Coordinates of N, CA, C and O in Angstrom, one line a residue:
M19 N 69.3 132.1 89.0 CA 70.7 132.2 88.5 C 71.3 130.8 88.4 O 72.0 130.5 87.5
R20 N 71.0 130.0 89.4 CA 71.6 128.6 89.4 C 71.1 127.8 88.3 O 71.8 127.0 87.7
M21 N 69.8 127.9 88.0 CA 69.2 127.2 86.9 C 69.8 127.7 85.5 O 70.0 126.9 84.7
T22 N 70.0 129.0 85.4 CA 70.6 129.5 84.2 C 72.0 129.0 84.0 O 72.3 128.6 82.8
L23 N 72.8 129.0 85.0 CA 74.1 128.4 84.9 C 74.1 126.9 84.5 O 74.9 126.5 83.7
A24 N 73.2 126.2 85.1 CA 73.1 124.8 84.9 C 72.7 124.5 83.4 O 73.3 123.6 82.7
A25 N 71.8 125.3 82.9 CA 71.4 125.2 81.5 C 72.5 125.6 80.6 O 72.7 125.0 79.5
L26 N 73.3 126.6 80.9 CA 74.5 126.9 80.1 C 75.5 125.8 80.1 O 76.2 125.6 79.1
V27 N 75.7 125.1 81.2 CA 76.6 124.0 81.2 C 76.1 122.9 80.3 O 76.9 122.3 79.6
V28 N 74.8 122.6 80.3 CA 74.2 121.6 79.4 C 74.5 122.0 77.9 O 74.9 121.2 77.1
G29 N 74.2 123.3 77.6 CA 74.4 123.8 76.3 C 75.9 123.7 75.9 O 76.2 123.4 74.7
F30 N 76.8 124.0 76.8 CA 78.2 124.0 76.5 C 78.6 122.5 76.2 O 79.4 122.3 75.3
G31 N 78.1 121.6 77.0 CA 78.4 120.2 76.7 C 77.9 119.7 75.4 O 78.6 118.9 74.7
V32 N 76.7 120.2 75.0 CA 76.2 119.8 73.7 C 77.0 120.4 72.6 O 77.3 119.7 71.6
V33 N 77.5 121.6 72.7 CA 78.3 122.2 71.7 C 79.7 121.5 71.6 O 80.1 121.3 70.5
I34 N 80.3 121.1 72.7 CA 81.5 120.4 72.7 C 81.3 119.0 72.0 O 82.2 118.6 71.2
T35 N 80.2 118.4 72.3 CA 80.0 117.0 71.7 C 79.8 117.2 70.2 O 80.4 116.4 69.4
I36 N 79.0 118.1 69.8 CA 78.8 118.3 68.3 C 80.1 118.7 67.6 O 80.4 118.2 66.5
A37 N 80.9 119.6 68.2 CA 82.1 120.0 67.6 C 83.1 118.8 67.5 O 83.8 118.6 66.5
G38 N 83.2 118.1 68.6 CA 84.1 116.9 68.6 C 83.6 115.8 67.6 O 84.5 115.2 66.9
G39 N 82.3 115.6 67.4 CA 81.8 114.7 66.5 C 82.1 115.2 65.0 O 82.5 114.3 64.2
A40 N 82.0 116.4 64.8 CA 82.3 117.0 63.4 C 83.7 116.8 63.1 O 84.1 116.5 62.0
A41 N 84.6 117.1 64.1 CA 86.0 117.0 63.9 C 86.4 115.6 63.7 O 87.3 115.3 62.8
L42 N 85.8 114.6 64.4 CA 86.1 113.2 64.3 C 85.6 112.8 62.9 O 86.3 112.0 62.2
Y43 N 84.5 113.2 62.4 CA 84.0 112.9 61.1 C 85.0 113.4 60.0 O 85.3 112.7 59.1
N44 N 85.4 114.6 60.1 CA 86.3 115.2 59.1 C 87.6 114.5 59.1 O 88.2 114.3 58.1
Y45 N 88.1 114.2 60.3 CA 89.4 113.5 60.4 C 89.3 112.1 59.8 O 90.2 111.6 59.1
G46 N 88.1 111.5 59.9 CA 87.9 110.2 59.3 C 87.9 110.2 57.8 O 88.5 109.4 57.1
I47 N 87.3 111.3 57.3 CA 87.3 111.5 55.8 C 88.8 111.7 55.3 O 89.2 111.1 54.3
V48 N 89.5 112.5 56.0 CA 90.9 112.8 55.6 C 91.8 111.5 55.7 O 92.6 111.2 54.9
A49 N 91.5 110.8 56.8 CA 92.3 109.5 57.0 C 92.0 108.5 55.9 O 92.9 107.8 55.5
D50 N 90.7 108.5 55.5 CA 90.3 107.5 54.5 C 91.0 107.9 53.1 O 91.4 107.0 52.4
E51 N 91.0 109.2 52.8 CA 91.6 109.6 51.6 C 93.1 109.5 51.5 O 93.6 109.2 50.4
T52 N 93.8 109.7 52.6 CA 95.2 109.6 52.6 C 95.8 108.3 53.0 O 97.0 108.0 52.8
G53 N 94.9 107.4 53.5 CA 95.4 106.0 53.8 C 96.0 105.9 55.2 O 96.6 104.9 55.5
V54 N 96.0 106.9 56.0 CA 96.6 106.8 57.4 C 95.5 106.2 58.3 O 94.4 106.1 58.0
S55 N 96.0 105.9 59.5 CA 95.1 105.4 60.5 C 94.0 106.4 60.9 O 94.3 107.6 61.2
G56 N 92.8 106.0 61.0 CA 91.7 106.9 61.4 C 91.5 107.0 62.9 O 90.6 107.7 63.4
W57 N 92.3 106.3 63.7 CA 92.2 106.4 65.2 C 92.8 107.6 65.7 O 94.0 107.9 65.5
N58 N 92.0 108.5 66.4 CA 92.5 109.7 67.0 C 91.9 109.8 68.4 O 90.8 110.2 68.6
P59 N 92.7 109.3 69.4 CA 92.2 109.3 70.7 C 91.8 110.6 71.3 O 90.9 110.7 72.1
M60 N 92.5 111.7 70.9 CA 92.2 113.0 71.4 C 90.8 113.5 71.0 O 90.1 114.1 71.8
L61 N 90.3 113.1 69.8 CA 89.0 113.5 69.4 C 87.9 112.7 70.1 O 86.9 113.2 70.5
W62 N 88.3 111.4 70.4 CA 87.3 110.6 71.2 C 87.2 111.2 72.6 O 86.1 111.2 73.2
I63 N 88.3 111.6 73.2 CA 88.3 112.2 74.5 C 87.5 113.5 74.5 O 86.7 113.8 75.4
L64 N 87.6 114.3 73.4 CA 86.8 115.5 73.3 C 85.3 115.2 73.3 O 84.5 115.8 73.9
V65 N 84.9 114.2 72.5 CA 83.5 113.8 72.4 C 83.0 113.3 73.8 O 81.9 113.7 74.2
L66 N 83.8 112.4 74.4 CA 83.4 111.9 75.7 C 83.3 113.0 76.8 O 82.4 113.0 77.7
A67 N 84.2 114.0 76.7 CA 84.2 115.1 77.6 C 83.0 115.9 77.4 O 82.4 116.4 78.4
G68 N 82.6 116.1 76.2 CA 81.3 116.9 75.9 C 80.1 116.2 76.5 O 79.2 116.8 77.1
I69 N 80.1 114.8 76.3 CA 78.9 114.1 76.9 C 78.9 114.2 78.4 O 77.9 114.3 79.0
A70 N 80.1 114.0 79.0 CA 80.2 114.1 80.4 C 79.8 115.5 80.9 O 79.1 115.7 82.0
T71 N 80.2 116.6 80.2 CA 79.8 117.9 80.6 C 78.3 118.1 80.5 O 77.7 118.7 81.4
A72 N 77.7 117.6 79.5 CA 76.2 117.7 79.4 C 75.5 116.9 80.5 O 74.5 117.4 81.0
L73 N 76.1 115.8 80.8 CA 75.5 115.0 81.9 C 75.6 115.7 83.2 O 74.6 115.7 84.0
V74 N 76.7 116.3 83.5 CA 76.9 117.0 84.8 C 75.9 118.2 84.8 O 75.3 118.5 85.8
G75 N 75.7 118.9 83.7 CA 74.8 120.0 83.6 C 73.4 119.5 83.8 O 72.6 120.2 84.5
T76 N 73.0 118.4 83.3 CA 71.7 117.8 83.5 C 71.4 117.5 85.0 O 70.4 117.8 85.5
V77 N 72.4 117.0 85.6 CA 72.3 116.7 87.1 C 72.2 118.0 87.8 O 71.4 118.1 88.8
Q78 N 72.9 119.1 87.4 CA 72.8 120.4 88.1 C 71.4 121.0 87.9 O 70.8 121.6 88.8
V79 N 70.8 120.8 86.7 CA 69.4 121.2 86.4 C 68.5 120.5 87.3 O 67.6 121.1 87.9
A80 N 68.6 119.2 87.5 CA 67.8 118.4 88.4 C 67.9 118.9 89.8 O 66.8 119.0 90.5
I81 N 69.1 119.2 90.3 CA 69.2 119.6 91.6 C 68.6 121.0 91.8 O 68.0 121.3 92.8
A82 N 68.8 121.9 90.9 CA 68.3 123.2 90.9 C 66.8 123.2 90.9 O 66.1 124.0 91.6
T83 N 66.2 122.3 90.1 CA 64.7 122.2 90.1 C 64.2 121.6 91.4 O 63.1 122.1 91.9
R84 N 64.9 120.7 92.0 CA 64.4 120.1 93.3 C 64.5 121.2 94.4 O 63.6 121.2 95.2
D85 N 65.5 122.0 94.4 CA 65.7 123.0 95.4 C 64.7 124.3 95.2 O 64.6 125.1 96.1
R86 N 64.1 124.4 94.1 CA 63.3 125.5 93.8 C 61.9 125.3 94.3 O 61.3 124.3 94.1
P87 N 61.4 126.3 95.1 CA 60.0 126.1 95.6 C 59.0 126.2 94.5 O 59.2 126.8 93.5
A88 N 57.9 125.4 94.7 CA 56.8 125.4 93.7 C 56.1 126.8 93.7 O 55.8 127.4 94.7
Q89 N 55.9 127.3 92.5 CA 55.3 128.6 92.3 C 54.0 128.4 91.5 O 53.8 129.0 90.4
L90 N 53.1 127.6 92.0 CA 51.9 127.3 91.3 C 50.8 128.4 91.5 O 49.8 128.4 90.8
G91 N 50.9 129.2 92.5 CA 49.9 130.2 92.8 C 50.2 130.8 94.2 O 51.2 130.5 94.8
S92 N 49.3 131.5 94.6 CA 49.5 132.1 96.0 C 49.2 131.1 97.0 O 48.5 130.1 96.8
A93 N 49.8 131.3 98.2 CA 49.7 130.3 99.3 C 48.4 130.5 100.0 O 47.9 129.7 100.8
E94 N 47.7 131.7 99.8 CA 46.5 132.0 100.5 C 45.3 131.5 99.7 O 45.3 131.6 98.5
P95 N 44.3 130.9 100.3 CA 43.1 130.4 99.6 C 42.3 131.6 99.1 O 42.3 132.6 99.7
Q96 N 41.7 131.5 97.9 CA 40.9 132.5 97.3 C 39.5 132.4 97.9 O 39.0 131.3 98.1
P97 N 38.9 133.6 98.2 CA 37.5 133.5 98.7 C 36.5 133.2 97.6 O 36.6 133.2 96.5

């Protein structure tokens, strides 16, 4: 369960990053066409928050992997 939630956090961070990047791209196109400033700090915060969320999820995956016992086979030797 812990690994699943950590993977969902990584996925959520990736979705946030992609959505923020798309919004930043679209805002840049509109800003170029209308002649207004293309600087939008809220969209940059959104992109950076997505990257940070994905990074936190990756750390959670690493911790969950470390705490998980190895399941390579049975503990008893085979005859």
